[in-house]
CSV table of C-alpha atoms in Angstrom, one decimal:
chain,number,residue,atom,x,y,z
A,67,UNK,CA,-29.6,2.1,16.4
A,68,UNK,CA,-28.5,4.6,18.9
A,69,UNK,CA,-31.3,6.7,20.2
A,70,UNK,CA,-29.5,10.1,18.7
A,71,UNK,CA,-28.3,8.8,15.5
A,72,UNK,CA,-30.0,9.8,12.4
A,73,UNK,CA,-31.9,7.1,10.3
A,74,UNK,CA,-30.2,4.8,7.9
A,75,UNK,CA,-29.6,6.7,4.6
A,76,UNK,CA,-30.7,10.0,6.4
A,77,UNK,CA,-28.7,13.0,5.6
A,78,UNK,CA,-26.6,15.9,7.3
A,79,UNK,CA,-29.5,18.3,8.8
A,80,UNK,CA,-27.4,21.4,7.8
A,81,UNK,CA,-24.3,21.8,5.1
A,82,UNK,CA,-21.5,21.4,7.5
A,83,UNK,CA,-19.0,24.1,8.2
A,84,UNK,CA,-15.0,23.5,8.8
A,85,UNK,CA,-16.0,23.8,12.8
A,86,UNK,CA,-18.4,21.5,12.6
A,87,UNK,CA,-18.6,18.4,14.5
A,88,UNK,CA,-19.0,14.9,12.6
A,89,UNK,CA,-19.5,11.8,14.8
A,90,UNK,CA,-20.1,8.1,13.6
A,91,UNK,CA,-22.5,6.2,15.6
A,92,UNK,CA,-23.7,2.4,15.3
A,93,UNK,CA,-20.0,1.3,13.8
A,94,UNK,CA,-17.6,-1.7,14.3
A,95,UNK,CA,-14.1,0.3,15.7
A,96,UNK,CA,-11.3,-1.7,14.5
A,97,UNK,CA,-7.7,-0.7,15.5
A,98,UNK,CA,-5.1,-3.3,15.3
A,99,UNK,CA,-2.7,-1.2,16.8
A,100,UNK,CA,-4.4,-1.7,20.2
A,101,UNK,CA,-6.4,-4.9,19.3
A,102,UNK,CA,-9.7,-2.9,19.7
A,103,UNK,CA,-12.6,-4.4,18.0
A,104,UNK,CA,-15.9,-3.6,19.6
A,105,UNK,CA,-19.1,-1.7,18.5
A,106,UNK,CA,-19.1,2.0,19.4
A,107,UNK,CA,-18.7,5.5,18.1
A,108,UNK,CA,-16.3,7.8,17.3
A,109,UNK,CA,-16.2,11.7,17.1
A,110,UNK,CA,-14.3,14.2,14.8
A,111,UNK,CA,-13.4,17.7,15.4
A,112,UNK,CA,-11.4,20.0,13.9
A,113,UNK,CA,-9.5,17.2,11.8
A,114,UNK,CA,-8.7,15.2,14.6
A,115,UNK,CA,-10.2,12.1,16.4
A,116,UNK,CA,-11.6,14.1,19.4
A,117,UNK,CA,-13.2,10.6,21.3
A,118,UNK,CA,-13.9,7.0,20.5
A,119,UNK,CA,-15.7,4.3,22.4
A,120,UNK,CA,-19.0,3.2,23.8
A,121,UNK,CA,-21.7,5.7,25.1
A,122,UNK,CA,-19.4,8.9,24.2
A,123,UNK,CA,-22.4,10.7,22.2
A,124,UNK,CA,-24.7,13.3,24.2
A,125,UNK,CA,-28.4,12.3,24.7
A,126,UNK,CA,-29.1,15.1,22.6
A,127,UNK,CA,-26.5,16.1,20.0
A,128,UNK,CA,-25.8,19.6,19.8
A,129,UNK,CA,-26.9,21.4,16.5
A,130,UNK,CA,-23.1,21.8,14.9
A,131,UNK,CA,-22.6,17.9,15.3
A,132,UNK,CA,-23.7,15.9,12.5
A,133,UNK,CA,-24.1,12.3,13.5
A,134,UNK,CA,-23.8,9.3,11.0
A,135,UNK,CA,-25.4,5.7,11.5
A,136,UNK,CA,-22.6,3.8,10.5
A,137,UNK,CA,-25.0,0.8,9.8
A,138,UNK,CA,-22.7,-1.5,11.7
A,139,UNK,CA,-20.0,-1.3,9.2
A,140,UNK,CA,-16.3,-1.4,10.3
A,141,UNK,CA,-14.7,1.8,11.0
A,142,UNK,CA,-10.8,1.6,11.1
A,143,UNK,CA,-7.6,3.7,10.6
A,144,UNK,CA,-7.4,4.3,6.7
A,145,UNK,CA,-4.9,2.4,5.1
A,146,UNK,CA,-1.4,3.0,4.9
A,147,UNK,CA,0.3,1.7,1.4
A,148,UNK,CA,3.9,1.6,1.7
A,149,UNK,CA,4.8,1.2,-2.1
A,150,UNK,CA,3.3,3.0,-5.3
A,151,UNK,CA,4.4,4.7,-8.1
A,152,UNK,CA,2.3,8.2,-9.3
A,153,UNK,CA,4.9,8.6,-12.4
A,154,UNK,CA,4.8,12.7,-11.7
A,155,UNK,CA,7.0,14.1,-12.5
A,156,UNK,CA,7.7,12.9,-15.9
A,157,UNK,CA,5.2,10.8,-17.1
A,158,UNK,CA,1.7,12.4,-16.2
A,159,UNK,CA,0.1,10.5,-19.0
A,160,UNK,CA,0.1,7.5,-17.2
A,161,UNK,CA,-0.4,8.7,-13.6
A,162,UNK,CA,0.0,12.1,-11.6
A,163,UNK,CA,-0.7,12.8,-8.1
A,164,UNK,CA,-3.9,14.0,-8.2
A,165,UNK,CA,-5.5,10.8,-10.3
A,166,UNK,CA,-3.4,8.6,-7.9
A,167,UNK,CA,-4.7,10.6,-4.8
A,168,UNK,CA,-8.5,10.3,-6.0
A,169,UNK,CA,-7.6,6.3,-6.9
A,170,UNK,CA,-5.9,5.9,-3.2
A,171,UNK,CA,-8.6,7.3,-1.0
A,172,UNK,CA,-11.7,5.3,-3.3
A,173,UNK,CA,-9.3,2.2,-2.3
A,174,UNK,CA,-9.3,3.3,1.6
A,175,UNK,CA,-5.9,4.4,1.5
A,176,UNK,CA,-5.4,7.7,3.5
A,177,UNK,CA,-1.5,7.7,3.4
A,178,UNK,CA,0.9,6.4,0.4
A,179,UNK,CA,4.5,6.4,0.0
A,180,UNK,CA,6.0,7.1,-3.4
A,181,UNK,CA,9.2,5.6,-5.2
A,182,UNK,CA,11.7,7.7,-6.3
A,183,UNK,CA,12.0,6.4,-10.0
A,184,UNK,CA,10.3,9.9,-11.6
A,185,UNK,CA,11.9,12.0,-13.9
A,186,UNK,CA,13.7,13.7,-12.8
A,187,UNK,CA,14.6,10.7,-10.1
A,188,UNK,CA,14.1,12.1,-6.2
A,189,UNK,CA,17.4,12.2,-4.8
A,190,UNK,CA,17.7,15.6,-3.7
A,191,UNK,CA,15.9,17.6,-1.2
A,192,UNK,CA,14.4,19.5,-3.9
A,193,UNK,CA,12.0,16.7,-5.2
A,194,UNK,CA,11.1,15.7,-1.7
A,195,UNK,CA,9.7,19.0,-0.9
A,196,UNK,CA,8.2,19.3,-4.4
A,197,UNK,CA,6.0,16.1,-3.2
A,198,UNK,CA,5.1,17.5,0.0
A,199,UNK,CA,3.8,20.3,-1.5
A,200,UNK,CA,1.8,19.2,-4.0
A,201,UNK,CA,0.3,16.6,-1.7
A,202,UNK,CA,-0.9,19.5,0.4
A,203,UNK,CA,-2.3,21.3,-2.4
A,204,UNK,CA,-4.0,18.4,-4.0
A,205,UNK,CA,-5.6,17.5,-0.6
A,206,UNK,CA,-7.1,13.9,-1.1
A,207,UNK,CA,-4.6,11.2,0.2
A,208,UNK,CA,-1.4,12.1,2.3
A,209,UNK,CA,1.6,11.6,-0.4
A,210,UNK,CA,5.4,10.5,1.1
A,211,UNK,CA,8.1,9.6,-0.6
A,212,UNK,CA,11.3,7.3,-0.3
A,213,UNK,CA,14.2,9.2,-1.7
A,214,UNK,CA,16.5,7.4,-3.8
A,215,UNK,CA,19.2,5.3,-2.1
A,216,UNK,CA,21.9,6.0,-4.5
A,217,UNK,CA,22.3,9.1,-7.0
A,218,UNK,CA,20.4,8.9,-10.3
A,219,UNK,CA,19.5,5.0,-9.2
A,220,UNK,CA,22.7,4.0,-10.9
A,221,UNK,CA,23.6,1.8,-8.0
A,222,UNK,CA,27.0,3.6,-7.2
A,223,UNK,CA,27.1,6.8,-5.1
A,224,UNK,CA,24.8,7.0,-2.0
A,225,UNK,CA,22.6,10.3,-1.7
A,226,UNK,CA,22.4,12.8,0.7
A,227,UNK,CA,20.2,10.9,2.9
A,228,UNK,CA,20.3,13.1,5.9
A,229,UNK,CA,19.2,16.1,4.4
A,230,UNK,CA,16.5,14.4,2.3
A,231,UNK,CA,15.4,12.6,5.6
A,232,UNK,CA,15.0,16.5,7.3
A,233,UNK,CA,13.3,17.2,4.0
A,234,UNK,CA,10.6,14.4,4.8
A,235,UNK,CA,11.9,11.3,3.1
A,236,UNK,CA,10.5,8.4,5.0
A,237,UNK,CA,13.2,5.4,4.0
A,238,UNK,CA,15.4,5.0,1.1
A,239,UNK,CA,15.6,2.9,-2.0
A,240,UNK,CA,16.2,2.2,-5.5
A,241,UNK,CA,12.7,1.7,-6.4
A,242,UNK,CA,12.1,-0.8,-9.1
A,243,UNK,CA,16.0,-1.7,-9.4
A,244,UNK,CA,18.0,-3.6,-6.9
A,245,UNK,CA,20.9,-2.3,-5.1
A,246,UNK,CA,23.3,-4.9,-6.4
A,247,UNK,CA,26.8,-3.6,-5.5
A,248,UNK,CA,27.3,-5.4,-1.9
A,249,UNK,CA,29.7,-2.6,-0.8
A,250,UNK,CA,27.1,0.2,-1.8
A,251,UNK,CA,24.3,-1.7,0.2
A,252,UNK,CA,26.8,-2.0,3.2
A,253,UNK,CA,27.4,1.6,3.2
A,254,UNK,CA,23.8,2.2,2.6
A,255,UNK,CA,22.4,0.5,5.5
A,256,UNK,CA,25.1,1.9,7.6
A,257,UNK,CA,24.4,5.7,6.6
A,258,UNK,CA,20.8,5.4,6.6
A,259,UNK,CA,21.0,4.0,10.5
A,260,UNK,CA,22.5,7.1,11.8
A,261,UNK,CA,19.1,8.9,10.6
A,262,UNK,CA,17.3,5.6,12.1
A,263,UNK,CA,15.8,5.1,8.3
A,264,UNK,CA,14.8,2.0,6.4
A,265,UNK,CA,16.5,0.7,3.7
A,266,UNK,CA,14.1,-0.8,0.9
A,267,UNK,CA,15.1,-3.3,-1.4
A,268,UNK,CA,13.7,-4.8,-4.6
A,269,UNK,CA,15.2,-8.1,-4.1
A,270,UNK,CA,16.5,-9.8,-7.5
A,271,UNK,CA,19.7,-10.7,-8.1
A,272,UNK,CA,20.2,-8.9,-11.7
A,273,UNK,CA,22.4,-11.5,-13.5
A,274,UNK,CA,19.6,-14.0,-13.3
A,275,UNK,CA,16.6,-11.3,-14.2
A,276,UNK,CA,15.8,-11.1,-17.9
A,277,UNK,CA,13.3,-8.5,-19.5
A,278,UNK,CA,10.9,-11.4,-19.7
A,279,UNK,CA,9.2,-11.1,-16.4
A,280,UNK,CA,8.0,-14.6,-16.4
A,281,UNK,CA,8.7,-17.1,-13.6
A,282,UNK,CA,11.3,-19.7,-14.4
A,283,UNK,CA,9.4,-23.3,-15.5
A,284,UNK,CA,7.6,-25.1,-17.1
A,285,UNK,CA,4.9,-22.3,-18.7
A,286,UNK,CA,8.0,-20.1,-19.3
A,287,UNK,CA,9.3,-22.9,-21.6
A,288,UNK,CA,6.1,-23.9,-23.1
A,289,UNK,CA,5.7,-20.1,-24.2
A,290,UNK,CA,9.3,-19.7,-25.4
A,291,UNK,CA,10.1,-17.2,-23.2
A,292,UNK,CA,13.2,-16.7,-20.8
A,293,UNK,CA,12.4,-17.2,-17.0
A,294,UNK,CA,13.6,-15.8,-14.0
A,295,UNK,CA,14.2,-18.2,-11.4
A,296,UNK,CA,12.8,-17.9,-8.1
A,297,UNK,CA,16.4,-18.4,-6.6
A,298,UNK,CA,17.2,-14.9,-8.1
A,299,UNK,CA,15.0,-13.4,-4.9
A,300,UNK,CA,16.4,-15.5,-2.0
A,301,UNK,CA,20.3,-15.2,-3.1
A,302,UNK,CA,19.8,-11.4,-3.0
A,303,UNK,CA,18.0,-11.4,0.2
A,304,UNK,CA,20.5,-13.6,1.8
A,305,UNK,CA,23.3,-11.6,1.2
A,306,UNK,CA,21.5,-8.4,2.4
A,307,UNK,CA,20.6,-10.2,5.6
A,308,UNK,CA,24.4,-10.7,5.9
A,309,UNK,CA,25.1,-7.0,5.7
A,310,UNK,CA,22.0,-6.3,7.9
A,311,UNK,CA,24.0,-8.4,10.5
A,312,UNK,CA,27.2,-6.3,9.8
A,313,UNK,CA,25.9,-3.0,10.0
A,314,UNK,CA,23.0,-3.2,12.2
A,315,UNK,CA,20.8,-1.3,9.6
A,316,UNK,CA,17.4,-1.2,9.2
A,317,UNK,CA,16.3,-3.5,6.2
A,318,UNK,CA,13.1,-4.1,4.1
A,319,UNK,CA,12.2,-6.3,1.3
A,320,UNK,CA,9.7,-5.3,-1.2
A,321,UNK,CA,7.2,-7.5,-2.6
A,322,UNK,CA,8.4,-10.7,-1.6
A,323,UNK,CA,7.2,-13.4,-3.8
A,324,UNK,CA,8.9,-16.8,-3.3
A,325,UNK,CA,8.9,-19.5,-0.5
A,326,UNK,CA,12.3,-19.3,-0.1
A,327,UNK,CA,12.9,-15.8,0.6
A,328,UNK,CA,10.3,-15.7,3.2
A,329,UNK,CA,12.0,-18.7,5.1
A,330,UNK,CA,15.0,-16.7,4.8
A,331,UNK,CA,13.3,-13.6,6.4
A,332,UNK,CA,11.7,-15.6,8.8
A,333,UNK,CA,15.0,-17.3,10.1
A,334,UNK,CA,16.5,-13.4,10.3
A,335,UNK,CA,13.8,-12.4,12.1
A,336,UNK,CA,14.2,-15.3,15.0
A,337,UNK,CA,18.2,-14.2,14.9
A,338,UNK,CA,16.4,-10.8,15.9
A,339,UNK,CA,17.7,-8.7,13.0
A,340,UNK,CA,15.9,-5.4,12.2
A,341,UNK,CA,14.2,-6.7,8.9
A,342,UNK,CA,10.8,-6.9,7.9
A,343,UNK,CA,9.1,-7.4,4.6
A,344,UNK,CA,5.8,-6.9,2.3
A,345,UNK,CA,4.1,-8.6,-0.4
A,346,UNK,CA,1.6,-7.4,-3.1
A,347,UNK,CA,-2.1,-9.2,-3.8
A,348,UNK,CA,-1.1,-10.7,-7.2
A,349,UNK,CA,1.5,-12.5,-5.1
A,350,UNK,CA,-0.7,-14.1,-3.2
A,351,UNK,CA,-4.1,-14.0,-5.1
A,352,UNK,CA,-2.5,-15.2,-9.1
A,353,UNK,CA,-0.1,-17.4,-9.8
A,354,UNK,CA,2.1,-17.6,-13.0
A,355,UNK,CA,-0.8,-19.3,-15.1
A,356,UNK,CA,-2.4,-15.9,-15.1
A,357,UNK,CA,-0.1,-15.2,-17.9
A,358,UNK,CA,-1.8,-17.4,-20.1
A,359,UNK,CA,-1.2,-17.0,-23.7
A,360,UNK,CA,1.5,-14.1,-23.1
A,361,UNK,CA,-1.2,-11.7,-21.6
A,362,UNK,CA,1.2,-8.8,-20.6
A,363,UNK,CA,-1.2,-7.4,-18.0
A,364,UNK,CA,0.1,-10.3,-15.8
A,365,UNK,CA,3.5,-9.3,-16.2
A,366,UNK,CA,5.0,-8.2,-13.2
A,367,UNK,CA,8.2,-7.8,-11.6
A,368,UNK,CA,9.2,-9.8,-9.7
A,369,UNK,CA,6.7,-12.2,-11.7
A,370,UNK,CA,4.1,-14.2,-10.8
A,371,UNK,CA,5.5,-17.1,-9.3
A,372,UNK,CA,4.4,-20.9,-8.9
A,373,UNK,CA,1.4,-21.9,-6.9
A,374,UNK,CA,3.8,-23.4,-4.5
A,375,UNK,CA,5.3,-19.9,-3.8
A,376,UNK,CA,1.8,-18.5,-3.7
A,377,UNK,CA,0.9,-20.7,-0.9
A,378,UNK,CA,4.1,-19.6,0.9
A,379,UNK,CA,3.1,-16.1,0.8
A,380,UNK,CA,-0.1,-16.8,2.2
A,381,UNK,CA,1.5,-18.6,4.8
A,382,UNK,CA,4.2,-16.1,5.5
A,383,UNK,CA,1.3,-13.5,5.8
A,384,UNK,CA,-0.6,-15.8,8.3
A,385,UNK,CA,2.2,-16.3,10.4
A,386,UNK,CA,3.4,-12.9,10.6
A,387,UNK,CA,6.9,-13.2,8.4
A,388,UNK,CA,5.3,-10.7,6.1
A,389,UNK,CA,4.4,-7.7,7.8
A,390,UNK,CA,2.5,-5.4,5.2
A,391,UNK,CA,0.6,-5.8,2.0
A,392,UNK,CA,1.4,-2.9,-0.4
A,393,UNK,CA,-0.9,-2.0,-3.5
A,394,UNK,CA,2.7,-1.8,-5.5
A,395,UNK,CA,0.9,0.6,-7.6
A,396,UNK,CA,2.7,0.5,-11.5
A,397,UNK,CA,0.3,2.4,-14.0
A,398,UNK,CA,1.1,1.9,-17.6
A,399,UNK,CA,-0.7,3.1,-20.5
A,400,UNK,CA,-1.9,0.8,-23.4
A,401,UNK,CA,1.3,1.8,-25.5
A,402,UNK,CA,3.6,0.3,-22.8
A,403,UNK,CA,1.7,-2.9,-22.2
A,404,UNK,CA,0.4,-3.8,-25.8
A,405,UNK,CA,3.6,-5.5,-26.7
A,406,UNK,CA,5.1,-8.7,-27.3
A,407,UNK,CA,5.6,-10.1,-23.9
A,408,UNK,CA,9.2,-9.5,-23.9
A,409,UNK,CA,9.1,-6.1,-24.5
A,410,UNK,CA,6.2,-4.8,-22.6
A,411,UNK,CA,6.3,-3.0,-19.4
A,412,UNK,CA,6.3,-4.7,-16.1
A,413,UNK,CA,3.7,-3.8,-13.1
A,414,UNK,CA,0.0,-3.4,-12.5
A,415,UNK,CA,-2.3,-0.9,-10.8
A,416,UNK,CA,-3.4,-1.6,-7.3
A,417,UNK,CA,-4.5,1.2,-5.4
A,418,UNK,CA,-8.2,0.5,-6.0
A,419,UNK,CA,-7.8,-3.3,-5.8
A,420,UNK,CA,-5.4,-3.5,-2.6
A,421,UNK,CA,-8.5,-3.4,0.2
A,422,UNK,CA,-10.8,-6.1,-1.6
A,423,UNK,CA,-8.0,-8.6,-2.5
A,424,UNK,CA,-6.8,-8.4,0.8
A,425,UNK,CA,-10.1,-9.2,2.1
A,426,UNK,CA,-10.3,-12.3,0.2
A,427,UNK,CA,-7.8,-13.5,2.4
A,428,UNK,CA,-10.5,-12.8,5.4
A,429,UNK,CA,-12.8,-14.6,3.4
A,430,UNK,CA,-11.0,-17.8,2.6
A,431,UNK,CA,-9.9,-17.9,6.5
A,432,UNK,CA,-6.3,-17.5,6.1
A,433,UNK,CA,-6.3,-14.1,8.2
A,434,UNK,CA,-8.6,-12.7,10.6
A,435,UNK,CA,-10.1,-9.2,9.8
A,436,UNK,CA,-8.1,-7.7,12.6
A,437,UNK,CA,-5.0,-9.2,11.4
A,438,UNK,CA,-5.5,-8.4,7.9
A,439,UNK,CA,-6.2,-4.8,8.5
A,440,UNK,CA,-3.0,-4.8,10.7
A,441,UNK,CA,-1.1,-5.4,7.4
A,442,UNK,CA,-2.7,-2.6,5.7
A,443,UNK,CA,-2.5,0.0,8.8
A,444,UNK,CA,-0.6,0.0,11.9
A,445,UNK,CA,2.3,-2.4,10.5
A,446,UNK,CA,3.7,-0.4,7.5
A,447,UNK,CA,3.2,3.1,9.6
A,448,UNK,CA,5.1,1.7,12.8
A,449,UNK,CA,7.8,0.4,10.3
A,450,UNK,CA,8.0,3.6,8.2
A,451,UNK,CA,7.9,5.8,11.7
A,452,UNK,CA,4.5,7.4,10.6
A,453,UNK,CA,2.1,8.5,13.1
A,454,UNK,CA,-0.6,6.7,11.1
A,455,UNK,CA,-2.6,3.6,10.5
A,456,UNK,CA,-4.1,3.6,14.4
A,457,UNK,CA,-6.9,5.0,16.3
A,458,UNK,CA,-5.9,7.5,19.1
A,459,UNK,CA,-7.1,10.5,20.5
A,460,UNK,CA,-5.9,13.4,19.3
A,461,UNK,CA,-4.4,11.8,16.2
A,462,UNK,CA,-5.3,13.0,12.7
A,463,UNK,CA,-8.9,11.7,11.6
A,464,UNK,CA,-7.6,9.5,8.8
A,465,UNK,CA,-10.3,6.6,8.6
A,466,UNK,CA,-12.0,4.4,6.6
A,467,UNK,CA,-15.6,3.0,6.7
A,468,UNK,CA,-15.8,-0.5,5.4
A,469,UNK,CA,-18.6,-3.0,4.7
A,470,UNK,CA,-16.0,-6.1,4.5
A,471,UNK,CA,-18.9,-8.4,2.7
A,472,UNK,CA,-20.3,-6.1,0.0
A,473,UNK,CA,-20.6,-8.2,-2.8
A,474,UNK,CA,-18.7,-6.6,-5.8
A,475,UNK,CA,-17.1,-6.9,-9.3
A,476,UNK,CA,-13.8,-4.9,-9.8
A,477,UNK,CA,-14.6,-2.7,-12.8
A,478,UNK,CA,-11.2,-1.3,-14.1
A,479,UNK,CA,-13.0,1.4,-16.3
A,480,UNK,CA,-14.5,2.5,-13.4
A,481,UNK,CA,-11.3,3.0,-11.9
A,482,UNK,CA,-10.0,6.8,-10.9
A,483,UNK,CA,-6.3,5.8,-12.2
A,484,UNK,CA,-5.3,7.3,-15.7
A,485,UNK,CA,-4.2,3.9,-16.3
A,486,UNK,CA,-6.0,0.4,-16.6
A,487,UNK,CA,-3.5,-2.2,-16.4
A,488,UNK,CA,-4.8,-4.6,-14.0
A,489,UNK,CA,-5.3,-8.7,-14.3
A,490,UNK,CA,-8.1,-8.5,-12.0
A,491,UNK,CA,-10.8,-7.0,-14.0
A,492,UNK,CA,-14.2,-8.4,-13.8
A,493,UNK,CA,-13.1,-10.5,-10.7
A,494,UNK,CA,-15.6,-10.7,-8.0
A,495,UNK,CA,-15.0,-9.4,-4.8
A,496,UNK,CA,-16.5,-9.2,-1.3
A,497,UNK,CA,-15.9,-6.0,0.6
A,498,UNK,CA,-14.9,-2.5,-0.1
A,499,UNK,CA,-14.5,1.0,1.2
A,500,UNK,CA,-17.5,3.0,1.4
A,501,UNK,CA,-16.1,6.1,2.5
A,502,UNK,CA,-12.3,7.4,3.4
A,503,UNK,CA,-11.4,10.7,5.5
A,504,UNK,CA,-8.2,12.3,5.8
A,505,UNK,CA,-7.7,14.7,8.3
A,506,UNK,CA,-11.3,14.5,9.0
A,507,UNK,CA,-12.2,15.6,5.9
A,508,UNK,CA,-14.7,13.1,3.5
A,509,UNK,CA,-12.5,12.9,0.5
A,510,UNK,CA,-14.3,9.9,-0.5
A,511,UNK,CA,-18.0,8.3,-0.4
A,512,UNK,CA,-19.1,5.3,-2.7
A,513,UNK,CA,-22.5,4.8,-3.7
A,514,UNK,CA,-23.3,2.7,-0.6
A,515,UNK,CA,-22.0,5.1,1.9
A,516,UNK,CA,-24.6,6.8,4.4
A,517,UNK,CA,-26.5,9.9,2.7
A,518,UNK,CA,-24.7,12.1,5.2
A,519,UNK,CA,-21.0,11.4,4.0
A,520,UNK,CA,-22.0,11.5,0.4
A,521,UNK,CA,-23.2,15.0,1.0
A,522,UNK,CA,-20.0,16.1,3.0
A,523,UNK,CA,-17.6,14.5,0.2
A,524,UNK,CA,-19.6,16.2,-2.9
A,525,UNK,CA,-19.2,19.5,-0.6
A,526,UNK,CA,-15.4,19.2,-0.4
């Protein structure tokens, strides 16, 4: 333990003030953006990262510095979640920005990007500005927003992307709806390109999709549920890739779930196209058998796929074809889920399980820790053009303290999210966020966090 650090479990000597300096000692600093992985120290002042490295703290810390012994745990950039639904405005009984923000920081997420499929739909400047104001007022995770690619998510007329970009939109998408019309997608890619913006696609050929929400195959046949073929995903992605070649646009495929789609993106990257993709934990942690006997909590869009596809997702993560892992947080209340399978809403919550489920890939030796954290931090930030997801002197102190080995059992009842629709309830995991800082403020500290951080979180 460093000579000047407080004892493990010891608290801050005095109640901190805004002008106080917070320092972490005895932490494993990991910054995937720069390949940093070493023991060291980090100093936070005025909400910014003032310095980090080895032996940077004074022999005798000044009275206005609170030094926290990190106990050798990982200190990394706070996570950047590039795909969430927060239901505000319109369905606040399922989730709102405050409960979603609390769930995010409990999961180690410092920045998240909200889909535009709210009510009203985020397809004009005023709603982009509303989200930004609400995020600042709540003061938890930094909430950014995608603008709708088409007005009212109709798939027809493009929105005013330029104005929404100026207002803060970080990309454009029709959320859970596919931009199915090829001419509209071509125009969207061309138009967004003029602002350097990304088009994010929910890739599913609509004519092959159904409301059933099951993968087409033996299990769907046995249950008597109409299935969605894996080909529905790759058909749409291959069409879109042709349009990217035609326009030179920036394209991102959301929550890819099939081997064929991943291979198409792999080949597109080799051809030099400006293409990226993400997946979500259910697509590498579960397969279609999780549906069991019509288990609606395992109903997603795209649906859980075959074991073959699940393994392809893991391989795509390992070889870098899949750039990012997003929570794909989709809160639903009991009334929306406790229905016959075909009528139940698709989607699960994910903010508080994103990190522990991703760490399963590390414990199973599929990814290194730095590689896994890259998909949760710098990779999504870089793709979205956000100055987040990396350690930098003078950067906003958005940080997460992680115990990567702490055994834990997922307990949905204790989640901060208003909705509890998760198929992972009761699943044993290893690794969790001990504390989260956003703009230098301790906005979450779990029961296992150092006492000083818990005191700072309580005094927030």
